[in-house]
Amino acid sequence: MTAPVTAAPVHPADEVLLGFARALRAAGVAVTADRERTYLEAVACVGLDHESGAYWAGRATLCASPADLERYDQVYAAWFGLDRATTARRRDASHTVAQAPLASGTGQVDAEPADDLRAVASAVEVLRHRDVASLSASERALLAGLFAQLRPRSPRRRAHRHTPASRGRVDARRTLRTQLRHLGEPGPISWRRRGTRARRVVLLVDVSGSMSGYADALLRLAHTYAATGLPVEVFTLGTRLTHVTRPLRQRDPERALVACGAVVADWSGGTRLAEGLRAFLVRWGRRGMARGAVVVVFSDGWEREAPEALGEQMRQLRRLAHRVVWVNPHRGKRGYQPVQQGIVAALPHVDDFIAGHSMAAFEELVEVVGRA
C-alpha cells in the first residue's frame, strides 16, 4: 500500500482509499457507505504500510459475495498497479473444488476415461448445493422452480381446549351424556386430552446491500411460507422495518416479489439491524406477534450501529419468542468464522445458527422450523 500513497503525494490516503471503494462500486460491487467506513477503519488498524494487510482488509470489508472477489482483484490491480491481486487469484485457484457439470438433468453422462474420477449428479442435485449468490440468470430461473417443492410446516404448540381422544383424562360430561341417552345404563367411558395448534412463524429478512445476492432467494422462501396459509408474518430489515406479509400472500411468486419490491424503499441500502428489531418489538412483537413464536432472522450480521444495541434487542426478542433462529448465508462457506461484531453480539441469544446460502440449506431450515 506504500507504493500508491507515495506515488500520488498530493492526495491524502483517505481520498485514495475512498476513490478505490467508489471505483469498485462503479465496477458493479455493492459497496455501501457502511462498507466504505468499515474499510477505512480496517486499513487504519492494519496500517497503510502493510501492503498485504490493506489488500485483505478491503477484500474482507468491501466484498459481499464470492462473485465480487474477481472484480475486486481487477479493480485493485488497476487502481494501485500492484500484483497482489494476481497472487491472490493463484492462491484461490489452488483451493478450487471441482463441481459436477450442470449439463444433464437425468444424472446420465457420457463415458469418461477410467482414470478420470468425476462426480456424477443431476443438474438439479448440483444446483441444490450451489451458493445462490454465484448463480447465473438462467440458473436462478431454474432455482426459482425448486421453491415450489418445499413443504414448510408450522411448529405445533399445546392448545388450551381439550379434544376427544382414545386416552388421556376422563371426559365426565360426554360420559354422562352417553349414559343419559341409554336411560341411565352404564356406557363406554369417554376420554379427552389437550389438542395442538399451529405456532406462529415470524421471518425477518435483511435486504441491505451486503445481502443483495441472497435477498431474492430469501424472499422467495418467505413467499413459499406465506402462500401456504400458515400463520406466518414477514418483515424486511434494512435502514427501516417494512411489513411485507400482504404482498407475499399472492399465489404467483413473480407477482408477489414485484408487489413486495414496490413497498420496500430501502432495498440494497445500509443496515440498521438494532433499530429494525427495536421497531418490530415496539410495534408488533410485544403486542403479541412474537410471544411464543418462532422468529427467524436472515442476516449476515453486518451492523451499522453499536453491536451492544443489537445484543440488547436480541435479548428482548429471545425473552418473548419460543425459539430464535439466525440464518447467515456465509455460515455454510468453508473457513467462515462468526467474528462480525453484530453476530458476536447476537449469538448468545440465538437458539439455532444455521446456513442459508443454498437450496439444501433452505430445506434444512424448513426442518428446523417445523420441529421447533
Tab-separated table of C-alpha atoms in Angstrom:
chain	number	residue	atom	x	y	z
A	1	MET	CA	0.000	0.000	0.000
A	2	THR	CA	3.047	2.254	0.382
A	3	ALA	CA	3.505	2.491	-3.366
A	4	PRO	CA	0.117	4.048	-4.302
A	5	VAL	CA	0.238	6.580	-1.447
A	6	THR	CA	3.748	7.748	-2.201
A	7	ALA	CA	3.042	7.708	-5.947
A	8	ALA	CA	0.344	10.366	-5.502
A	9	PRO	CA	1.565	12.618	-2.683
A	10	VAL	CA	-0.877	15.417	-3.451
A	11	HIS	CA	-3.813	13.229	-2.385
A	12	PRO	CA	-4.424	12.214	1.239
A	13	ALA	CA	-4.550	8.492	1.911
A	14	ASP	CA	-8.276	8.608	2.781
A	15	GLU	CA	-9.101	10.078	-0.611
A	16	VAL	CA	-7.104	7.364	-2.365
A	17	LEU	CA	-8.859	4.605	-0.419
A	18	LEU	CA	-12.316	6.137	-0.888
A	19	GLY	CA	-11.603	6.553	-4.574
A	20	PHE	CA	-10.773	2.868	-4.793
A	21	ALA	CA	-14.040	1.948	-2.999
A	22	ARG	CA	-16.042	4.095	-5.408
A	23	ALA	CA	-14.252	2.647	-8.411
A	24	LEU	CA	-15.193	-0.778	-7.087
A	25	ARG	CA	-18.816	0.348	-6.812
A	26	ALA	CA	-18.706	1.601	-10.385
A	27	ALA	CA	-17.474	-1.848	-11.423
A	28	GLY	CA	-20.676	-3.415	-10.093
A	29	VAL	CA	-19.833	-4.354	-6.499
A	30	ALA	CA	-22.461	-3.215	-3.981
A	31	VAL	CA	-20.226	-1.023	-1.834
A	32	THR	CA	-22.363	0.875	0.646
A	33	ALA	CA	-21.395	3.814	2.840
A	34	ASP	CA	-21.169	1.410	5.806
A	35	ARG	CA	-18.662	-0.727	3.968
A	36	GLU	CA	-16.596	2.315	2.999
A	37	ARG	CA	-16.379	3.374	6.625
A	38	THR	CA	-15.514	-0.146	7.761
A	39	TYR	CA	-12.850	-0.353	5.048
A	40	LEU	CA	-11.159	2.834	6.248
A	41	GLU	CA	-11.251	1.597	9.855
A	42	ALA	CA	-9.815	-1.790	8.864
A	43	VAL	CA	-6.957	-0.237	6.862
A	44	ALA	CA	-6.217	2.098	9.767
A	45	CYS	CA	-5.955	-0.935	12.053
A	46	VAL	CA	-3.547	-2.905	9.861
A	47	GLY	CA	-1.568	0.178	8.803
A	48	LEU	CA	-1.069	1.808	5.415
A	49	ASP	CA	2.472	0.483	5.160
A	50	HIS	CA	1.239	-3.116	5.403
A	51	GLU	CA	0.504	-3.893	1.756
A	52	SER	CA	-0.863	-7.400	2.262
A	53	GLY	CA	-2.956	-6.373	5.248
A	54	ALA	CA	-4.521	-3.457	3.362
A	55	TYR	CA	-5.353	-5.735	0.440
A	56	TRP	CA	-7.111	-8.303	2.634
A	57	ALA	CA	-8.831	-5.590	4.685
A	58	GLY	CA	-10.514	-4.315	1.536
A	59	ARG	CA	-11.338	-7.791	0.334
A	60	ALA	CA	-12.995	-8.651	3.659
A	61	THR	CA	-14.969	-5.418	4.068
A	62	LEU	CA	-15.928	-4.340	0.536
A	63	CYS	CA	-16.985	-7.685	-0.986
A	64	ALA	CA	-20.393	-9.152	-0.155
A	65	SER	CA	-20.238	-12.424	-2.078
A	66	PRO	CA	-17.787	-14.714	-3.890
A	67	ALA	CA	-18.920	-13.159	-7.174
A	68	ASP	CA	-17.355	-9.844	-6.077
A	69	LEU	CA	-13.862	-11.222	-5.480
A	70	GLU	CA	-12.754	-11.364	-9.089
A	71	ARG	CA	-13.932	-7.807	-9.769
A	72	TYR	CA	-12.202	-6.686	-6.573
A	73	ASP	CA	-8.892	-8.121	-7.775
A	74	GLN	CA	-9.257	-6.494	-11.180
A	75	VAL	CA	-10.082	-3.055	-9.796
A	76	TYR	CA	-7.367	-3.354	-7.139
A	77	ALA	CA	-4.720	-4.149	-9.741
A	78	ALA	CA	-5.911	-1.301	-11.978
A	79	TRP	CA	-6.153	1.262	-9.160
A	80	PHE	CA	-2.961	0.527	-7.227
A	81	GLY	CA	-0.954	-1.087	-10.004
A	82	LEU	CA	0.202	-3.941	-7.787
A	83	ASP	CA	0.320	-7.664	-8.473
A	84	ARG	CA	-1.167	-8.683	-5.139
A	85	ALA	CA	-4.492	-9.484	-6.788
A	86	THR	CA	-2.806	-11.863	-9.240
A	87	THR	CA	-1.095	-13.654	-6.361
A	88	ALA	CA	-4.405	-13.981	-4.518
A	89	ARG	CA	-6.128	-15.436	-7.575
A	90	ARG	CA	-3.439	-18.087	-7.915
A	91	ARG	CA	-3.862	-18.929	-4.227
A	92	ASP	CA	-7.641	-19.223	-4.557
A	93	ALA	CA	-7.334	-21.341	-7.675
A	94	SER	CA	-5.202	-23.865	-5.810
A	95	HIS	CA	-8.115	-24.466	-3.398
A	96	THR	CA	-10.851	-24.685	-6.038
A	97	VAL	CA	-13.018	-27.789	-5.679
A	98	ALA	CA	-14.223	-29.434	-8.859
A	99	GLN	CA	-18.011	-29.494	-9.243
A	100	ALA	CA	-20.181	-31.806	-11.247
A	101	PRO	CA	-21.389	-30.398	-14.561
A	102	LEU	CA	-24.874	-28.912	-14.958
A	103	ALA	CA	-25.327	-30.205	-18.490
A	104	SER	CA	-27.555	-33.215	-17.768
A	105	GLY	CA	-30.838	-33.317	-15.919
A	106	THR	CA	-31.061	-37.072	-15.618
A	107	GLY	CA	-27.791	-37.954	-13.990
A	108	GLN	CA	-26.567	-39.687	-17.191
A	109	VAL	CA	-23.222	-38.530	-18.522
A	110	ASP	CA	-21.092	-39.583	-21.440
A	111	ALA	CA	-18.451	-42.178	-20.932
A	112	GLU	CA	-15.237	-40.806	-19.457
A	113	PRO	CA	-11.745	-42.302	-19.236
A	114	ALA	CA	-11.465	-44.878	-16.488
A	115	ASP	CA	-8.787	-42.946	-14.628
A	116	ASP	CA	-10.835	-39.728	-14.622
A	117	LEU	CA	-12.769	-39.770	-11.355
A	118	ARG	CA	-15.634	-37.303	-11.562
A	119	ALA	CA	-18.772	-36.822	-9.525
A	120	VAL	CA	-21.948	-37.770	-11.333
A	121	ALA	CA	-25.051	-35.925	-10.308
A	122	SER	CA	-28.101	-34.444	-11.920
A	123	ALA	CA	-28.275	-30.764	-12.714
A	124	VAL	CA	-30.911	-30.247	-10.062
A	125	GLU	CA	-28.896	-32.017	-7.401
A	126	VAL	CA	-25.844	-29.895	-8.190
A	127	LEU	CA	-27.947	-26.735	-8.180
A	128	ARG	CA	-29.354	-27.575	-4.735
A	129	HIS	CA	-25.896	-27.199	-3.213
A	130	ARG	CA	-24.718	-24.150	-5.170
A	131	ASP	CA	-24.396	-20.762	-3.495
A	132	VAL	CA	-27.353	-18.740	-4.770
A	133	ALA	CA	-25.229	-15.569	-4.949
A	134	SER	CA	-22.935	-17.175	-7.525
A	135	LEU	CA	-25.683	-18.365	-9.907
A	136	SER	CA	-26.224	-17.019	-13.401
A	137	ALA	CA	-29.591	-15.674	-14.553
A	138	SER	CA	-30.602	-18.984	-16.150
A	139	GLU	CA	-29.584	-20.933	-13.055
A	140	ARG	CA	-31.577	-18.555	-10.856
A	141	ALA	CA	-34.631	-19.172	-13.046
A	142	LEU	CA	-34.186	-22.922	-12.606
A	143	LEU	CA	-33.709	-22.481	-8.862
A	144	ALA	CA	-36.937	-20.453	-8.610
A	145	GLY	CA	-38.884	-23.526	-9.710
A	146	LEU	CA	-37.398	-25.578	-6.873
A	147	PHE	CA	-39.031	-23.428	-4.192
A	148	ALA	CA	-42.408	-24.945	-5.137
A	149	GLN	CA	-41.058	-28.315	-3.967
A	150	LEU	CA	-40.520	-27.081	-0.415
A	151	ARG	CA	-43.177	-28.172	2.046
A	152	PRO	CA	-42.945	-25.798	5.014
A	153	ARG	CA	-44.988	-26.656	8.064
A	154	SER	CA	-45.711	-24.769	11.240
A	155	PRO	CA	-44.347	-25.988	14.551
A	156	ARG	CA	-47.075	-27.126	16.944
A	157	ARG	CA	-47.986	-25.873	20.395
A	158	ARG	CA	-50.381	-27.236	23.013
A	159	ALA	CA	-53.840	-25.644	22.914
A	160	HIS	CA	-55.969	-24.766	25.943
A	161	ARG	CA	-59.034	-26.609	24.644
A	162	HIS	CA	-59.487	-30.347	25.100
A	163	THR	CA	-60.465	-32.635	22.252
A	164	PRO	CA	-61.883	-36.206	22.246
A	165	ALA	CA	-59.159	-38.825	22.352
A	166	SER	CA	-58.681	-42.556	22.813
A	167	ARG	CA	-56.706	-41.988	26.011
A	168	GLY	CA	-55.933	-39.227	28.469
A	169	ARG	CA	-58.277	-37.803	31.113
A	170	VAL	CA	-61.875	-38.960	31.608
A	171	ASP	CA	-64.368	-36.717	29.799
A	172	ALA	CA	-67.050	-36.642	32.513
A	173	ARG	CA	-69.586	-34.570	30.573
A	174	ARG	CA	-69.501	-36.701	27.452
A	175	THR	CA	-69.549	-39.887	29.500
A	176	LEU	CA	-72.634	-38.652	31.440
A	177	ARG	CA	-74.465	-37.608	28.266
A	178	THR	CA	-73.872	-41.079	26.851
A	179	GLN	CA	-75.393	-42.684	29.980
A	180	LEU	CA	-78.440	-40.368	29.789
A	181	ARG	CA	-79.026	-41.410	26.152
A	182	HIS	CA	-79.067	-45.017	27.414
A	183	LEU	CA	-81.625	-44.195	30.195
A	184	GLY	CA	-79.013	-44.394	32.932
A	185	GLU	CA	-77.434	-47.632	31.880
A	186	PRO	CA	-73.604	-47.636	32.066
A	187	GLY	CA	-71.957	-46.970	28.725
A	188	PRO	CA	-68.432	-46.594	27.382
A	189	ILE	CA	-66.149	-44.088	29.117
A	190	SER	CA	-65.105	-41.097	27.011
A	191	TRP	CA	-61.619	-39.627	27.177
A	192	ARG	CA	-60.164	-36.235	26.356
A	193	ARG	CA	-56.786	-34.542	26.024
A	194	ARG	CA	-55.431	-31.109	25.152
A	195	GLY	CA	-55.120	-30.569	21.441
A	196	THR	CA	-52.422	-28.753	19.462
A	197	ARG	CA	-52.425	-25.690	17.262
A	198	ALA	CA	-50.021	-24.147	14.792
A	199	ARG	CA	-47.344	-21.894	16.273
A	200	ARG	CA	-46.743	-18.540	14.562
A	201	VAL	CA	-43.565	-18.100	12.495
A	202	VAL	CA	-42.022	-14.621	12.020
A	203	LEU	CA	-39.447	-14.088	9.255
A	204	LEU	CA	-37.143	-11.031	9.389
A	205	VAL	CA	-35.239	-10.732	6.099
A	206	ASP	CA	-32.199	-8.433	5.789
A	207	VAL	CA	-32.345	-6.752	2.335
A	208	SER	CA	-29.364	-4.408	2.782
A	209	GLY	CA	-26.546	-4.099	0.266
A	210	SER	CA	-24.422	-6.824	1.836
A	211	MET	CA	-27.316	-9.280	1.412
A	212	SER	CA	-28.235	-8.243	-2.144
A	213	GLY	CA	-27.012	-11.542	-3.615
A	214	TYR	CA	-29.343	-13.541	-1.375
A	215	ALA	CA	-32.353	-11.242	-0.936
A	216	ASP	CA	-34.257	-12.584	-3.963
A	217	ALA	CA	-33.902	-16.222	-2.876
A	218	LEU	CA	-34.775	-15.421	0.739
A	219	LEU	CA	-37.924	-13.556	-0.264
A	220	ARG	CA	-38.922	-16.488	-2.484
A	221	LEU	CA	-38.504	-18.709	0.554
A	222	ALA	CA	-40.632	-16.282	2.586
A	223	HIS	CA	-43.266	-16.344	-0.171
A	224	THR	CA	-43.309	-20.143	-0.001
A	225	TYR	CA	-44.185	-19.852	3.687
A	226	ALA	CA	-46.697	-17.013	3.274
A	227	ALA	CA	-48.525	-18.603	0.332
A	228	THR	CA	-49.276	-21.815	2.242
A	229	GLY	CA	-51.770	-20.093	4.559
A	230	LEU	CA	-49.734	-20.896	7.661
A	231	PRO	CA	-49.632	-18.311	10.496
A	232	VAL	CA	-46.568	-16.538	9.094
A	233	GLU	CA	-45.545	-12.879	9.217
A	234	VAL	CA	-42.742	-11.462	7.062
A	235	PHE	CA	-40.734	-8.232	7.512
A	236	THR	CA	-37.733	-6.793	5.704
A	237	LEU	CA	-34.827	-5.160	7.524
A	238	GLY	CA	-32.502	-2.510	6.126
A	239	THR	CA	-32.431	1.083	7.221
A	240	ARG	CA	-36.076	0.622	8.221
A	241	LEU	CA	-38.584	-2.114	9.029
A	242	THR	CA	-41.206	-2.993	6.384
A	243	HIS	CA	-44.162	-5.357	6.827
A	244	VAL	CA	-44.486	-7.376	3.602
A	245	THR	CA	-46.796	-10.232	4.567
A	246	ARG	CA	-49.728	-8.981	2.488
A	247	PRO	CA	-47.781	-8.617	-0.806
A	248	LEU	CA	-46.276	-12.078	-0.317
A	249	ARG	CA	-49.697	-13.698	0.155
A	250	GLN	CA	-50.233	-13.631	-3.612
A	251	ARG	CA	-50.174	-17.074	-5.137
A	252	ASP	CA	-47.899	-16.251	-8.101
A	253	PRO	CA	-44.304	-15.828	-6.808
A	254	GLU	CA	-43.266	-13.338	-9.516
A	255	ARG	CA	-46.228	-11.060	-8.842
A	256	ALA	CA	-45.618	-11.391	-5.114
A	257	LEU	CA	-41.970	-10.323	-5.421
A	258	VAL	CA	-42.881	-7.368	-7.646
A	259	ALA	CA	-45.514	-6.260	-5.128
A	260	CYS	CA	-43.013	-6.720	-2.297
A	261	GLY	CA	-40.384	-4.647	-4.099
A	262	ALA	CA	-42.908	-1.831	-4.540
A	263	VAL	CA	-43.284	-1.380	-0.775
A	264	VAL	CA	-39.635	-1.897	0.268
A	265	ALA	CA	-37.967	1.507	-0.052
A	266	ASP	CA	-34.541	0.614	1.394
A	267	TRP	CA	-33.602	-2.231	-0.930
A	268	SER	CA	-29.780	-2.721	-1.141
A	269	GLY	CA	-29.163	0.169	1.248
A	270	GLY	CA	-27.468	0.295	4.636
A	271	THR	CA	-28.027	-1.916	7.665
A	272	ARG	CA	-29.592	-0.883	10.955
A	273	LEU	CA	-30.453	-4.231	12.499
A	274	ALA	CA	-30.784	-2.971	16.065
A	275	GLU	CA	-33.164	-0.167	15.077
A	276	GLY	CA	-35.209	-2.548	12.911
A	277	LEU	CA	-35.549	-5.084	15.718
A	278	ARG	CA	-36.484	-2.348	18.180
A	279	ALA	CA	-39.234	-1.118	15.832
A	280	PHE	CA	-40.519	-4.675	15.443
A	281	LEU	CA	-40.616	-5.281	19.197
A	282	VAL	CA	-42.325	-1.976	19.999
A	283	ARG	CA	-44.973	-2.057	17.278
A	284	TRP	CA	-45.661	-5.791	16.829
A	285	GLY	CA	-43.531	-8.082	18.983
A	286	ARG	CA	-44.612	-7.032	22.474
A	287	ARG	CA	-48.227	-6.760	21.372
A	288	GLY	CA	-48.399	-10.482	20.782
A	289	MET	CA	-46.812	-11.281	17.411
A	290	ALA	CA	-43.504	-12.515	18.869
A	291	ARG	CA	-44.896	-14.093	22.049
A	292	GLY	CA	-44.459	-17.837	21.771
A	293	ALA	CA	-43.484	-17.567	18.089
A	294	VAL	CA	-40.543	-18.985	16.183
A	295	VAL	CA	-38.582	-15.958	14.937
A	296	VAL	CA	-36.145	-16.451	12.042
A	297	VAL	CA	-33.606	-13.685	11.290
A	298	PHE	CA	-31.941	-13.804	7.856
A	299	SER	CA	-28.821	-11.632	8.008
A	300	ASP	CA	-25.034	-11.670	7.681
A	301	GLY	CA	-24.705	-9.668	10.901
A	302	TRP	CA	-23.217	-6.512	9.407
A	303	GLU	CA	-24.435	-3.791	11.758
A	304	ARG	CA	-24.072	-0.043	11.240
A	305	GLU	CA	-24.787	0.893	14.842
A	306	ALA	CA	-23.112	-0.229	18.049
A	307	PRO	CA	-23.245	-4.037	18.420
A	308	GLU	CA	-24.294	-3.639	22.064
A	309	ALA	CA	-27.628	-2.210	20.872
A	310	LEU	CA	-28.196	-5.254	18.662
A	311	GLY	CA	-27.364	-7.578	21.555
A	312	GLU	CA	-29.894	-5.825	23.771
A	313	GLN	CA	-32.676	-6.068	21.163
A	314	MET	CA	-31.881	-9.753	20.602
A	315	ARG	CA	-32.046	-10.347	24.346
A	316	GLN	CA	-35.533	-8.817	24.485
A	317	LEU	CA	-36.621	-10.786	21.418
A	318	ARG	CA	-35.390	-14.025	22.986
A	319	ARG	CA	-37.463	-13.365	26.115
A	320	LEU	CA	-40.659	-13.140	24.040
A	321	ALA	CA	-40.120	-15.807	21.400
A	322	HIS	CA	-40.395	-19.561	21.772
A	323	ARG	CA	-37.266	-20.013	19.661
A	324	VAL	CA	-34.916	-17.686	17.737
A	325	VAL	CA	-33.183	-18.948	14.599
A	326	TRP	CA	-30.415	-16.931	12.889
A	327	VAL	CA	-29.770	-17.781	9.240
A	328	ASN	CA	-26.455	-16.481	7.862
A	329	PRO	CA	-25.676	-17.083	4.155
A	330	HIS	CA	-21.958	-17.164	4.929
A	331	ARG	CA	-22.402	-19.843	7.601
A	332	GLY	CA	-22.200	-22.625	5.011
A	333	LYS	CA	-18.968	-21.451	3.394
A	334	ARG	CA	-15.647	-23.049	4.131
A	335	GLY	CA	-13.499	-21.097	6.524
A	336	TYR	CA	-16.286	-18.881	7.789
A	337	GLN	CA	-15.901	-17.679	11.370
A	338	PRO	CA	-18.649	-15.694	13.181
A	339	VAL	CA	-16.376	-12.782	14.071
A	340	GLN	CA	-18.523	-9.879	12.867
A	341	GLN	CA	-19.449	-7.634	15.761
A	342	GLY	CA	-23.177	-7.976	15.085
A	343	ILE	CA	-23.023	-11.762	15.024
A	344	VAL	CA	-20.888	-11.864	18.172
A	345	ALA	CA	-23.466	-9.709	19.977
A	346	ALA	CA	-26.464	-11.712	18.738
A	347	LEU	CA	-25.267	-15.313	19.094
A	348	PRO	CA	-25.728	-15.571	22.901
A	349	HIS	CA	-29.459	-15.003	22.333
A	350	VAL	CA	-29.890	-17.398	19.388
A	351	ASP	CA	-31.119	-21.000	19.690
A	352	ASP	CA	-30.101	-22.155	16.202
A	353	PHE	CA	-27.371	-20.684	13.990
A	354	ILE	CA	-27.592	-22.261	10.542
A	355	ALA	CA	-26.578	-21.632	6.931
A	356	GLY	CA	-28.797	-20.033	4.305
A	357	HIS	CA	-26.807	-19.934	1.085
A	358	SER	CA	-28.305	-22.773	-0.987
A	359	MET	CA	-31.486	-24.731	-1.610
A	360	ALA	CA	-30.137	-27.588	0.521
A	361	ALA	CA	-29.656	-25.102	3.376
A	362	PHE	CA	-33.226	-23.832	2.890
A	363	GLU	CA	-34.513	-27.408	3.159
A	364	GLU	CA	-32.622	-27.819	6.417
A	365	LEU	CA	-34.138	-24.555	7.669
A	366	VAL	CA	-37.651	-25.806	6.879
A	367	GLU	CA	-36.967	-28.879	9.020
A	368	VAL	CA	-35.521	-26.819	11.883
A	369	VAL	CA	-38.556	-24.516	11.923
A	370	GLY	CA	-41.008	-27.404	11.584
A	371	ARG	CA	-39.732	-29.211	14.662
A	372	ALA	CA	-39.119	-26.103	16.792
